[in-house]
Amino acid sequence: MKNIANIREEYHIGFLNREQLKDDAIEQFKQWLNEAIASECLHPTAFNLATVDSQLRPNNRIVLLKEVNENGFVFFTNYQSQKGKELESTGFASLNFFWGELERQIRIGGMVEKLSAGLSDEYFHSRPRESQLGALVSPQSQVVHDDDALDQRYKELDLQYQGKIIPRPEHWGGYIVKADNIEFWQGRTNRMHDRYKYTRQDGSWLIQRLAP
């Protein structure tokens, strides 16, 4: 194995200062997301979703952002999955976006709420039919004792719903993360990275620079 301690990246693409930042953290996020998409960053809407279990042990996984609006950040999953149970238990989550091509990352924290059934229905039926079937078939995060069981169940439901509307499972739907803090990180040379943290206060955002 290569000595990973000797693998180093030097950041040199850009910098970030207070004058560049928008007053609203959500608008600043949208600007950076649009720039990541325009720059053809790999999976620009992918983020690391961190939760904690009942013993306060952290868990994380990659999830896809499906909407961002003035209320927060939206994604969809199985409510009975590990992350679903942990979100239900604590009511909080942490998100991290990383766009290596732009040498940027964004950290987001806040409360989590389920979307309404109507909004979850709307998004579910906008998905490809194959993805709808997958959500119906999979008992996400549960142990599978038969390697062929899920594939067989998929085939059965595929036949059952030929020419029919596939119902959204009650255990599948959306969440919105209502951010109360968002940090924007821009890589700089000599590890002198630029970091600005937005903290929500009384309907507006306090912006503070953090040491790298």
N, CA and C of each residue as an Amber inpcrd file, in Angstrom:
protein
   636
   0.8450000  -1.2000000   0.0000000   0.0000000   0.0000000   0.0000000
   0.8780000   1.2480000   0.0000000   0.4810000   2.2230000  -0.7960000
   1.2250000   3.4740000  -0.8650000   1.1370000   4.2190000   0.4640000
   2.2120000   4.9100000   0.8160000   2.2210000   5.6980000   2.0390000
   1.2790000   6.8880000   1.8850000   0.0700000   6.7490000   2.4360000
  -0.9430000   7.7930000   2.2240000  -0.5990000   9.0870000   2.9440000
   0.2900000   9.0180000   3.9350000   0.6870000  10.2410000   4.6370000
   1.3880000  11.2230000   3.7070000   1.9280000  10.7080000   2.6060000
   2.6470000  11.5650000   1.6560000   1.7600000  12.1050000   0.5360000
   0.4810000  11.7050000   0.5500000  -0.4420000  12.2280000  -0.4610000
  -0.9530000  13.5830000   0.0090000  -0.6580000  14.6130000  -0.7420000
  -1.0700000  15.9640000  -0.3600000  -1.6430000  16.6990000  -1.5620000
  -2.6660000  17.4960000  -1.2920000  -3.2640000  18.3430000  -2.3160000
  -3.0060000  19.7970000  -1.9520000  -2.5840000  20.5730000  -2.9150000
  -2.4160000  22.0130000  -2.6920000  -3.5880000  22.7340000  -3.3370000
  -4.2800000  23.5460000  -2.5560000  -5.4540000  24.2600000  -3.0580000
  -5.0270000  25.6230000  -3.5890000  -5.4760000  25.9430000  -4.7830000
  -4.9710000  27.1710000  -5.4080000  -5.9710000  27.8400000  -6.3520000
  -7.1720000  27.2720000  -6.4830000  -8.1030000  27.7780000  -7.5020000
  -8.6330000  29.1660000  -7.1680000  -9.0380000  29.3690000  -5.9200000
  -9.7070000  30.6380000  -5.6240000  -9.5670000  31.0500000  -4.1730000
 -10.3590000  32.0470000  -3.7960000 -10.3920000  32.5280000  -2.4240000
 -11.8000000  33.0280000  -2.1550000 -12.0820000  33.3160000  -0.8970000
 -13.4050000  33.7840000  -0.5090000 -13.2330000  34.8880000   0.5110000
 -13.8940000  36.0220000   0.2720000 -13.8730000  37.0920000   1.2720000
 -15.2910000  37.5840000   1.5370000 -15.4380000  38.3840000   2.5520000
 -16.7720000  38.8180000   3.0030000 -17.5240000  39.5540000   1.9150000
 -16.8280000  40.3360000   1.1060000 -17.4920000  41.1230000   0.0760000
 -18.1560000  40.2470000  -0.9830000 -17.6860000  39.0170000  -1.1530000
 -18.2550000  38.1130000  -2.1520000 -19.5510000  37.4500000  -1.6810000
 -19.7830000  37.4510000  -0.3850000 -20.8810000  36.6770000   0.1820000
 -22.2110000  37.4210000   0.1190000 -23.2560000  36.6820000  -0.1610000
 -24.6080000  37.2230000  -0.0780000 -25.0290000  37.2800000   1.3850000
 -25.9730000  38.1440000   1.7020000 -26.4400000  38.2730000   3.0770000
 -27.2560000  37.0590000   3.5120000 -27.8880000  36.3850000   2.5530000
 -28.7360000  35.2350000   2.8410000 -27.9780000  33.9410000   2.5400000
 -27.9020000  33.0500000   3.5230000 -27.1290000  31.8120000   3.3630000
 -27.7010000  30.8980000   2.2920000 -29.0280000  30.8400000   2.1750000
 -29.6430000  29.9720000   1.1690000 -29.3070000  30.4720000  -0.2290000
 -29.3360000  31.7800000  -0.4170000 -28.9880000  32.3420000  -1.7240000
 -27.5140000  32.1040000  -2.0360000 -26.6540000  32.1770000  -1.0220000
 -25.2400000  31.8830000  -1.2350000 -25.0480000  30.4170000  -1.6120000
 -25.8040000  29.5290000  -0.9670000 -25.7260000  28.1130000  -1.3220000
 -26.1490000  27.8960000  -2.7760000 -27.2570000  28.5100000  -3.1680000
 -27.7410000  28.3390000  -4.5420000 -26.6930000  28.8010000  -5.5530000
 -26.0180000  29.9080000  -5.2490000 -24.9880000  30.3990000  -6.1590000
 -23.8720000  29.3670000  -6.3060000 -23.3960000  28.8410000  -5.1850000
 -22.3150000  27.8510000  -5.2590000 -22.7770000  26.5560000  -5.9280000
 -24.0080000  26.1490000  -5.6670000 -24.5200000  24.9380000  -6.3220000
 -24.5920000  25.1400000  -7.8270000 -25.0950000  26.2760000  -8.2680000
 -25.1620000  26.5670000  -9.7010000 -23.7680000  26.5770000 -10.3260000
 -22.7930000  27.0950000  -9.6100000 -21.4190000  27.1100000 -10.1290000
 -20.8410000  25.6990000 -10.1910000 -21.2020000  24.8480000  -9.2350000
 -20.7500000  23.4560000  -9.2650000 -21.3570000  22.7130000 -10.4500000
 -22.6390000  22.9700000 -10.7220000 -23.3000000  22.3370000 -11.8670000
 -22.6880000  22.8320000 -13.1700000 -22.4860000  24.1540000 -13.2790000
 -21.9120000  24.7330000 -14.4960000 -20.4940000  24.2440000 -14.7340000
 -19.7580000  23.9680000 -13.6630000 -18.3790000  23.4970000 -13.7770000
 -18.2940000  21.9940000 -14.0090000 -19.4670000  21.3440000 -14.0770000
 -19.5480000  19.9010000 -14.3090000 -18.8020000  19.1160000 -13.2290000
 -18.9750000  19.5650000 -11.9780000 -18.4380000  18.7980000 -10.8620000
 -19.1250000  17.4420000 -10.8100000 -18.4120000  16.4390000 -10.3410000
 -18.9690000  15.1000000 -10.2430000 -20.0470000  15.0670000  -9.1680000
 -21.2540000  14.6630000  -9.5640000 -22.3890000  14.5550000  -8.6370000
 -22.5750000  15.8220000  -7.7980000 -22.8850000  16.9560000  -8.3970000
 -22.9590000  18.2140000  -7.6440000 -24.0510000  18.2520000  -6.5810000
 -25.0920000  17.4260000  -6.7340000 -26.1770000  17.4440000  -5.7430000
 -26.0020000  16.3920000  -4.6510000 -24.8960000  15.6470000  -4.6850000
 -24.6560000  14.6170000  -3.6690000 -24.0900000  15.2460000  -2.4030000
 -24.5640000  14.7770000  -1.2530000 -24.0250000  15.2690000   0.0050000
 -23.9550000  14.1320000   1.0200000 -23.0750000  14.3250000   1.9810000
 -22.9430000  13.3810000   3.0820000 -23.9490000  13.7660000   4.1650000
 -24.8470000  12.8430000   4.4820000 -25.8580000  13.0760000   5.5130000
 -25.4220000  12.3590000   6.7870000 -25.2230000  13.1080000   7.8590000
 -24.7910000  12.5390000   9.1310000 -25.9330000  12.5620000  10.1410000
 -26.1030000  11.4270000  10.8290000 -27.0800000  11.3000000  11.9000000
 -26.3970000  10.6080000  13.0840000 -27.0890000  10.5120000  14.2020000
 -26.5570000   9.7600000  15.3420000 -27.6140000   8.7760000  15.8190000
 -27.1370000   7.6230000  16.3460000 -28.0790000   6.6280000  16.8350000
 -28.3700000   6.8440000  18.3150000 -29.0880000   5.8950000  18.9250000
 -29.5200000   6.0470000  20.3160000 -28.3530000   6.0580000  21.3000000
 -27.1980000   5.5520000  20.8740000 -26.0060000   5.5580000  21.7210000
 -25.0500000   6.6940000  21.3460000 -25.5690000   7.6390000  20.5630000
 -24.8240000   8.8210000  20.1230000 -23.6400000   8.4750000  19.2280000
 -23.7100000   7.3380000  18.5610000 -22.6910000   6.9710000  17.5840000
 -23.0810000   7.5440000  16.2300000 -22.1760000   8.2690000  15.5690000
 -22.5170000   8.8880000  14.2860000 -22.5870000   7.8730000  13.1500000
 -23.4670000   8.1400000  12.2180000 -23.5660000   7.3670000  10.9760000
 -23.6830000   8.3540000   9.8270000 -23.1000000   8.0190000   8.6920000
 -23.2380000   8.9120000   7.5430000 -23.3170000   8.1060000   6.2630000
 -23.8750000   8.7570000   5.2420000 -24.0630000   8.1380000   3.9300000
 -24.2800000   9.2460000   2.9060000 -24.1210000   8.8990000   1.6340000
 -24.3030000   9.8840000   0.5710000 -25.7630000   9.8710000   0.1060000
 -26.3570000  11.0550000   0.0520000 -27.7540000  11.2430000  -0.3350000
 -27.7920000  12.3260000  -1.4080000 -28.8700000  12.3690000  -2.1930000
 -28.9920000  13.3650000  -3.2570000 -29.9770000  14.4610000  -2.8760000
 -29.5430000  15.7050000  -3.0220000 -30.4160000  16.8580000  -2.8090000
 -31.4160000  16.9470000  -3.9580000 -32.6950000  17.1150000  -3.6210000
 -33.7200000  17.2050000  -4.6570000 -34.3510000  18.5810000  -4.7750000
 -34.1820000  19.4090000  -3.7700000 -34.7050000  20.7820000  -3.8360000
 -34.0510000  21.5950000  -2.7400000 -33.8320000  22.8740000  -3.0250000
 -33.4500000  23.8140000  -1.9790000 -34.3270000  25.0520000  -2.1560000
 -34.9300000  25.5030000  -1.0690000 -35.7780000  26.6880000  -1.1130000
 -35.5710000  27.4900000   0.1650000 -36.3570000  28.5330000   0.3410000
 -36.1430000  29.4100000   1.5000000 -36.3720000  28.6820000   2.8250000
 -37.0590000  27.5280000   2.7700000 -37.3280000  26.7740000   3.9930000
 -36.2420000  25.7610000   4.3330000 -35.4630000  25.3400000   3.3250000
 -34.4090000  24.3840000   3.6290000 -34.0340000  23.4720000   2.4800000
 -33.4920000  22.3080000   2.8520000 -32.8860000  21.3750000   1.9110000
 -33.6800000  20.0630000   1.9170000 -34.0880000  19.6190000   0.7440000
 -35.0230000  18.5000000   0.6300000 -34.3460000  17.2640000   0.0470000
 -34.6060000  16.1190000   0.6720000 -34.1910000  14.8310000   0.1190000
 -35.2580000  13.7950000   0.4550000 -35.1440000  12.6230000  -0.1710000
 -36.1540000  11.5780000  -0.0110000 -35.4860000  10.2600000   0.3630000
 -36.1990000   9.4600000   1.1550000 -35.6410000   8.1800000   1.5810000
 -36.7320000   7.3060000   2.1800000 -36.3170000   6.1310000   2.6490000
 -37.2030000   5.2110000   3.3530000 -37.2530000   5.6210000   4.8270000
 -38.4400000   5.9140000   5.3300000 -38.5720000   6.3510000   6.7200000
 -38.1550000   5.2700000   7.7160000 -38.2020000   4.0020000   7.2920000
 -37.8710000   2.9000000   8.1830000 -36.4050000   2.4720000   8.0780000
 -35.6230000   3.1760000   7.2660000 -34.1960000   2.8940000   7.1520000
 -33.4820000   3.3500000   8.4130000 -32.1990000   3.0330000   8.5080000
 -31.4240000   3.4690000   9.6640000 -31.4510000   4.9840000   9.7970000
 -31.2140000   5.6810000   8.6810000 -31.2030000   7.1420000   8.7620000
 -32.5830000   7.6820000   9.1050000 -33.6290000   7.0350000   8.5750000
 -34.9820000   7.4740000   8.8810000 -35.3050000   7.3600000  10.3580000
 -34.9080000   6.2460000  10.9470000 -35.1580000   6.0440000  12.3790000
 -34.3610000   7.0290000  13.2230000 -33.1220000   7.2990000  12.8070000
 -32.2920000   8.2240000  13.5770000 -32.7720000   9.6560000  13.4240000
 -33.2430000  10.0150000  12.2600000 -33.8060000  11.3480000  12.0730000
 -35.0680000  11.5180000  12.9020000 -35.8790000  10.4770000  12.9520000
 -37.1050000  10.5170000  13.7510000 -36.7820000  10.6560000  15.2330000
 -35.7140000   9.9840000  15.6610000 -35.3560000   9.9710000  17.0770000
 -34.7870000  11.2970000  17.5540000 -33.8990000  11.8950000  16.7690000
 -33.2120000  13.1070000  17.2320000 -33.7960000  14.4010000  16.6830000
 -34.3100000  14.3350000  15.4440000 -34.8520000  15.5390000  14.8200000
 -33.8180000  16.4730000  14.2480000 -32.5480000  16.0320000  14.2080000
 -31.4760000  16.8710000  13.6880000 -30.6180000  16.1000000  12.6850000
 -29.9560000  16.8480000  11.8010000 -29.0450000  16.2360000  10.8360000
 -27.9590000  17.2340000  10.4710000 -26.8770000  16.6960000   9.9210000
 -25.7880000  17.5070000   9.3990000 -25.5220000  17.0840000   7.9650000
 -25.3380000  18.0670000   7.0780000 -25.0830000  17.8120000   5.6610000
 -23.7130000  18.3590000   5.3020000 -23.0380000  17.6820000   4.3860000
 -21.7600000  18.1890000   3.8900000 -21.6740000  17.9750000   2.3920000
 -21.5470000  19.0610000   1.6470000 -21.3150000  19.0130000   0.2070000
 -19.8270000  19.2290000  -0.0390000 -19.2380000  18.4540000  -0.9540000
 -17.8320000  18.6440000  -1.3130000 -17.7000000  18.6390000  -2.8230000
 -17.1600000  19.7350000  -3.3500000 -16.9170000  19.8610000  -4.7890000
 -15.4200000  20.0340000  -4.9940000 -14.7370000  18.8950000  -5.1550000
 -13.2880000  18.9120000  -5.2590000 -12.7690000  19.7140000  -6.4290000
 -13.5270000  19.7070000  -7.5310000 -13.0790000  20.4370000  -8.7100000
 -13.0000000  21.9430000  -8.4580000 -13.8120000  22.4280000  -7.5340000
 -13.7980000  23.8530000  -7.1810000 -13.0960000  24.1130000  -5.8490000
 -12.6170000  23.0290000  -5.2140000 -11.9520000  23.1290000  -3.9160000
 -12.8520000  23.8220000  -2.8960000 -14.1120000  23.3590000  -2.8550000
 -15.1000000  23.9540000  -1.9650000 -15.8600000  22.8760000  -1.2090000
 -16.3170000  23.2380000  -0.0260000 -17.2750000  22.4020000   0.6810000
 -18.2250000  23.2990000   1.4670000 -19.3940000  22.7350000   1.7740000
 -20.4070000  23.4460000   2.5470000 -20.9130000  22.5090000   3.6320000
 -20.9080000  22.9960000   4.8680000 -21.4310000  22.2440000   6.0040000
 -22.7370000  22.8930000   6.4480000 -23.7510000  22.0510000   6.6870000
 -25.0920000  22.5390000   7.0210000 -25.6230000  21.7550000   8.2120000
 -26.2050000  22.4400000   9.1660000 -26.8300000  21.7710000  10.3050000
 -28.1820000  22.3610000  10.6040000 -29.0880000  21.5150000  11.0940000
 -30.3970000  22.0380000  11.4450000 -31.4010000  20.9630000  11.7930000
 -32.6090000  21.4060000  12.0920000 -33.7100000  20.5030000  12.4180000
 -34.2610000  19.8620000  11.1440000 -34.8430000  18.6810000  11.3200000
 -35.3820000  17.9270000  10.1940000 -36.8690000  17.6820000  10.4020000
 -37.6400000  17.8680000   9.3320000 -39.0720000  17.5710000   9.3670000
 -39.4550000  16.7670000   8.1360000 -40.4810000  15.9260000   8.2870000
 -41.0060000  15.2060000   7.1300000 -41.8050000  16.1640000   6.2420000
 -41.7310000  15.9340000   4.9400000 -42.5860000  16.6740000   4.0280000
 -44.0200000  16.1420000   4.1280000 -44.9540000  16.9100000   3.6290000
 -46.3380000  16.4530000   3.6070000 -46.4820000  15.2530000   2.6740000
 -47.5120000  14.4550000   2.9060000 -47.7750000  13.2950000   2.0470000
 -47.9860000  13.7330000   0.6000000 -48.6140000  14.8870000   0.4080000
 -48.8700000  15.3740000  -0.9440000 -47.5930000  15.6730000  -1.6990000
 -46.6330000  16.3310000  -1.0320000 -45.3630000  16.6310000  -1.6840000
 -44.5570000  15.3610000  -1.9500000 -44.6170000  14.4150000  -1.0190000
 -43.9230000  13.1450000  -1.2320000 -44.5390000  12.3770000  -2.3860000
 -45.8750000  12.3960000  -2.4770000 -46.5590000  11.7440000  -3.6030000
 -46.1290000  12.3630000  -4.9300000 -46.0980000  13.6890000  -4.9520000
 -45.7540000  14.4020000  -6.1850000 -44.3650000  14.0210000  -6.6710000
 -43.3940000  13.9960000  -5.7520000 -42.0480000  13.6350000  -6.1800000
 -41.9580000  12.1550000  -6.5420000 -42.5890000  11.2910000  -5.7490000
 -42.5210000   9.8520000  -6.0150000 -42.9810000   9.5310000  -7.4320000
 -44.0670000  10.1440000  -7.8570000 -44.6220000   9.8330000  -9.1800000
 -43.8990000  10.5610000 -10.3090000 -42.9450000  11.4280000  -9.9540000
 -42.0910000  12.0370000 -10.9890000 -40.8600000  11.1770000 -11.2700000
 -40.6050000  10.1860000 -10.4270000 -39.4240000   9.3350000 -10.5790000
 -39.6440000   8.3190000 -11.6980000 -38.5600000   7.7780000 -12.2550000
 -38.7150000   6.6990000 -13.2300000 -39.4720000   5.5290000 -12.6090000
 -40.2390000   4.8280000 -13.4290000 -41.0340000   3.7060000 -12.9380000
 -40.1680000   2.6910000 -12.1920000 -38.9640000   2.4360000 -12.7080000
 -38.0760000   1.4560000 -12.0790000 -37.6860000   1.8850000 -10.6630000
 -37.4990000   3.1830000 -10.4640000 -37.1520000   3.6820000  -9.1370000
 -38.3430000   3.5870000  -8.1870000 -39.5480000   3.8140000  -8.7170000
 -40.7390000   3.6570000  -7.8960000 -40.8710000   2.2130000  -7.4040000
 -40.6490000   1.2600000  -8.3080000 -40.7160000  -0.1450000  -7.9230000
 -39.6420000  -0.4830000  -6.8850000 -38.4450000   0.0690000  -7.0810000
 -37.3700000  -0.1890000  -6.1350000 -37.7130000   0.2640000  -4.7340000
 -38.3500000   1.4400000  -4.6150000 -38.7460000   1.9480000  -3.3030000
 -39.8140000   1.0620000  -2.6730000 -40.6760000   0.5080000  -3.5060000
 -41.7420000  -0.3610000  -3.0140000 -41.1900000  -1.7070000  -2.5490000
 -40.1520000  -2.1770000  -3.2200000 -39.5960000  -3.5020000  -2.9420000
 -38.6930000  -3.5160000  -1.7150000 -37.8490000  -2.5150000  -1.5600000
 -36.7370000  -2.6030000  -0.6140000 -37.1050000  -2.2520000   0.8290000
 -36.8790000  -3.1770000   1.7750000 -36.9620000  -2.8550000   3.2000000
 -35.6120000  -2.2910000   3.6410000 -35.3410000  -1.0760000   3.2590000
 -33.9980000  -0.4930000   3.3500000 -33.3720000  -0.6560000   4.7320000
 -32.0970000  -1.0600000   4.7310000 -31.2650000  -1.2420000   5.9180000
 -31.5470000  -2.5360000   6.6810000 -32.5880000  -3.2860000   6.2970000
 -32.8710000  -4.5410000   6.9790000 -32.0470000  -5.6820000   6.3800000
 -31.8030000  -6.6950000   7.1760000 -31.0230000  -7.8480000   6.7300000
 -31.8050000  -8.6320000   5.6790000 -31.1260000  -9.0130000   4.5970000
 -31.7190000  -9.8270000   3.5330000 -31.1350000 -11.2310000   3.6390000
 -31.9740000 -12.2190000   3.8710000 -31.5050000 -13.5810000   4.1000000
 -31.4100000 -14.4050000   2.8170000 -32.0920000 -13.9620000   1.7700000
 -32.0870000 -14.6910000   0.5050000 -31.6020000 -13.7530000  -0.5860000
 -30.4860000 -14.1020000  -1.2430000 -29.8950000 -13.2230000  -2.2500000
 -30.8430000 -12.9220000  -3.3980000 -31.7590000 -13.8150000  -3.6790000
 -32.6480000 -13.6450000  -4.8330000 -34.0090000 -13.0620000  -4.4690000
 -34.2820000 -12.8920000  -3.1770000 -35.6190000 -12.5120000  -2.7430000
 -36.0460000 -11.1470000  -3.2770000 -35.1410000 -10.1680000  -3.2060000
 -35.5120000  -8.8260000  -3.6430000 -35.7500000  -8.7780000  -5.1440000
 -34.8980000  -9.4550000  -5.9060000 -35.0760000  -9.4780000  -7.3590000
 -36.3870000 -10.1530000  -7.7330000 -36.7260000 -11.2300000  -7.0230000
 -37.9710000 -11.9310000  -7.2980000 -39.1720000 -11.0490000  -6.9650000
 -39.0960000 -10.3390000  -5.8460000 -40.1910000  -9.4580000  -5.4550000
 -40.3430000  -8.3130000  -6.4580000 -39.2200000  -7.8040000  -6.9520000
 -39.2610000  -6.7430000  -7.9680000 -40.0140000  -7.2280000  -9.2070000
 -39.7150000  -8.4270000  -9.6570000 -40.3710000  -8.9750000 -10.8460000
 -41.8700000  -9.1500000 -10.6160000 -42.2270000  -9.5850000  -9.4140000
 -43.6490000  -9.7820000  -9.1010000 -44.4040000  -8.4570000  -9.1300000
 -43.8170000  -7.4270000  -8.5230000 -44.4820000  -6.1270000  -8.4990000
 -44.4860000  -5.4740000  -9.8760000 -43.4560000  -5.7240000 -10.6560000
 -43.4050000  -5.2070000 -12.0230000 -44.5940000  -5.7200000 -12.8160000
 -44.8740000  -7.0040000 -12.6750000 -46.0300000  -7.5920000 -13.3680000
 -47.3460000  -7.0850000 -12.7760000 -47.3940000  -6.9740000 -11.4550000
 -48.6280000  -6.5560000 -10.7800000 -49.0670000  -5.1590000 -11.1920000
 -48.0870000  -4.2720000 -11.4250000 -48.4190000  -2.8810000 -11.7200000
 -48.2330000  -2.5110000 -13.1940000 -48.2140000  -3.5040000 -14.0590000
 -48.1580000  -3.2110000 -15.4880000 -49.3880000  -2.3940000 -15.8840000
 -49.1370000  -1.1990000 -16.4590000 -50.2410000  -0.3450000 -16.8950000
 -50.9910000   0.3310000 -15.7730000 -50.4630000   0.2800000 -14.5430000
 -51.1410000   0.8630000 -13.3940000 -50.2390000   1.8850000 -12.7040000
 -50.8720000   2.7510000 -11.9270000 -50.1170000   3.6950000 -11.1160000
 -49.5320000   2.9530000  -9.9160000 -48.2380000   3.1480000  -9.6730000
 -47.5860000   2.5090000  -8.5360000 -47.8000000   3.3930000  -7.3010000
 -48.3920000   2.8670000  -6.2430000 -48.6440000   3.7000000  -5.0620000
 -47.3600000   3.9880000  -4.2930000 -47.2460000   5.2010000  -3.7900000
 -46.0990000   5.5060000  -2.9340000 -46.2480000   4.7540000  -1.6210000
 -45.2110000   4.0190000  -1.2070000 -45.2850000   3.3430000   0.0960000
 -45.3750000   4.3720000   1.2180000 -46.1460000   4.0840000   2.2460000
 -46.2720000   5.0120000   3.3610000 -44.9510000   5.2110000   4.0880000
 -44.0490000   4.2340000   3.9700000 -42.7670000   4.3270000   4.6620000
 -41.6950000   5.0420000   3.8370000 -42.0780000   5.6470000   2.7400000
 -41.1170000   6.3220000   1.8670000 -41.5910000   7.7440000   1.6160000
 -40.6630000   8.7220000   1.7550000 -41.0670000  10.1000000   1.5000000
 -39.9350000  11.0840000   1.7230000 -40.3010000  12.3280000   1.8470000
 -39.3010000  13.3870000   1.8850000 -39.0570000  13.9660000   3.2630000
 -37.8760000  14.5540000   3.3990000 -37.4990000  15.3280000   4.5780000
 -37.0330000  16.7040000   4.1160000 -37.1710000  17.6710000   5.0010000
 -36.5660000  18.9680000   4.7710000 -35.7020000  19.3220000   5.9820000
 -34.4650000  19.7170000   5.7090000 -33.5490000  20.1530000   6.7580000
 -33.6400000  21.6670000   6.8410000 -34.1330000  22.1600000   7.9510000
 -34.2870000  23.6020000   8.1540000 -33.0120000  24.1190000   8.8210000
 -32.1080000  24.5690000   7.9920000 -30.7660000  24.9200000   8.4680000
 -30.7830000  26.1030000   9.4250000 -30.0200000  25.9750000  10.5210000
 -29.7930000  27.1260000  11.3930000 -28.3240000  27.5490000  11.3740000
 -27.4670000  26.7500000  10.6860000 -26.0790000  27.1650000  10.4870000
 -25.5470000  26.5630000   9.1960000 -24.8300000  27.3690000   8.4290000
 -24.2600000  26.9410000   7.1460000 -22.8640000  27.5400000   7.0420000
 -21.8850000  26.6820000   6.7790000 -20.5020000  27.1420000   6.6480000
 -19.9950000  26.9150000   5.2260000 -19.4190000  27.9550000   4.6540000
 -18.8330000  27.8950000   3.3160000 -17.3090000  27.8620000   3.4390000
 -16.7010000  26.8660000   2.7900000 -15.2550000  26.6220000   2.8890000
 -14.6380000  26.6640000   1.4970000 -13.6470000  27.4990000   1.3320000
 -12.8990000  27.5890000   0.0770000 -11.4440000  27.2580000   0.3570000
 -10.9170000  26.2510000  -0.3400000  -9.5290000  25.8740000  -0.1510000
  -8.5850000  26.9900000  -0.5710000  -7.4810000  27.1540000   0.1860000
  -6.4530000  28.1460000  -0.1180000  -5.0760000  27.5050000   0.0180000
  -4.0840000  28.1440000  -0.5480000  -2.7160000  27.6420000  -0.4350000
  -2.2420000  27.6720000   1.0150000  -1.2780000  26.8130000   1.3130000
  -0.6580000  26.7400000   2.6390000  -1.6550000  26.4150000   3.7480000
  -2.7590000  25.7890000   3.3670000  -3.8260000  25.4130000   4.3070000
  -4.4600000  26.6250000   5.0060000  -4.3400000  27.7900000   4.3900000
  -4.9740000  29.0010000   4.9370000  -6.3630000  29.1560000   4.3330000
  -7.1860000  28.1490000   4.5510000  -8.4960000  28.0910000   3.9070000
  -9.4220000  29.2110000   4.3920000 -10.3090000  29.6430000   3.5080000
 -11.3130000  30.6500000   3.8480000 -12.5710000  29.9450000   4.3370000
 -13.0410000  30.3370000   5.5190000 -14.2430000  29.7430000   6.1080000
 -15.1520000  30.8470000   6.6290000 -16.4180000  30.8150000   6.2040000
 -17.4130000  31.7590000   6.6930000 -18.6440000  30.9870000   7.1510000
 -19.0610000  31.2680000   8.3640000 -20.2020000  30.5750000   8.9410000
 -21.3820000  31.5300000   9.0880000 -22.5340000  31.0900000   8.5590000
 -23.7970000  31.8000000   8.7320000 -24.5590000  31.1360000   9.8820000
 -25.0600000  31.9380000  10.8080000 -25.8960000  31.4280000  11.8960000
 -27.2130000  32.1860000  11.8800000 -28.3150000  31.4420000  11.8590000
 -29.6280000  32.0950000  11.7790000 -29.9700000  32.7430000  13.1200000
 -30.3590000  34.0160000  13.0560000 -30.7160000  34.7560000  14.2590000
 -31.8840000  35.6860000  13.9630000 -33.0370000  35.3870000  14.5730000
 -34.2080000  36.2690000  14.4670000 -34.5580000  36.6020000  13.0210000
 -34.5600000  35.5880000  12.1590000 -34.9940000  35.7880000  10.7850000
 -33.9280000  36.2720000   9.8300000 -32.7260000  36.5420000  10.3210000
 -31.6320000  36.9590000   9.4460000 -30.4270000  36.0650000   9.7340000
 -29.3130000  36.3730000   9.0750000 -28.1260000  35.5370000   9.2190000
 -26.9420000  36.3600000   9.7400000 -26.3280000  35.8620000  10.8170000
 -25.0780000  36.4140000  11.3080000 -23.9480000  35.7320000  10.5490000
 -23.0250000  36.5010000   9.9820000 -21.9040000  35.9440000   9.2140000
 -20.6190000  36.2020000   9.9800000 -19.8630000  35.1250000  10.2180000
 -18.5910000  35.2240000  10.9350000 -17.5170000  34.4460000  10.1860000
 -16.3160000  34.9990000  10.1910000 -15.1810000  34.2880000   9.6130000
 -14.5930000  33.3510000  10.6720000 -14.2330000  32.1340000  10.2450000
 -13.6320000  31.1460000  11.1300000 -12.1790000  30.9220000  10.7340000
 -11.3520000  30.6120000  11.7070000  -9.9700000  30.2690000  11.4160000
  -9.9050000  28.9530000  10.6360000  -8.9270000  28.8250000   9.7310000
  -8.8560000  27.5990000   8.9180000  -8.4810000  26.3780000   9.7710000
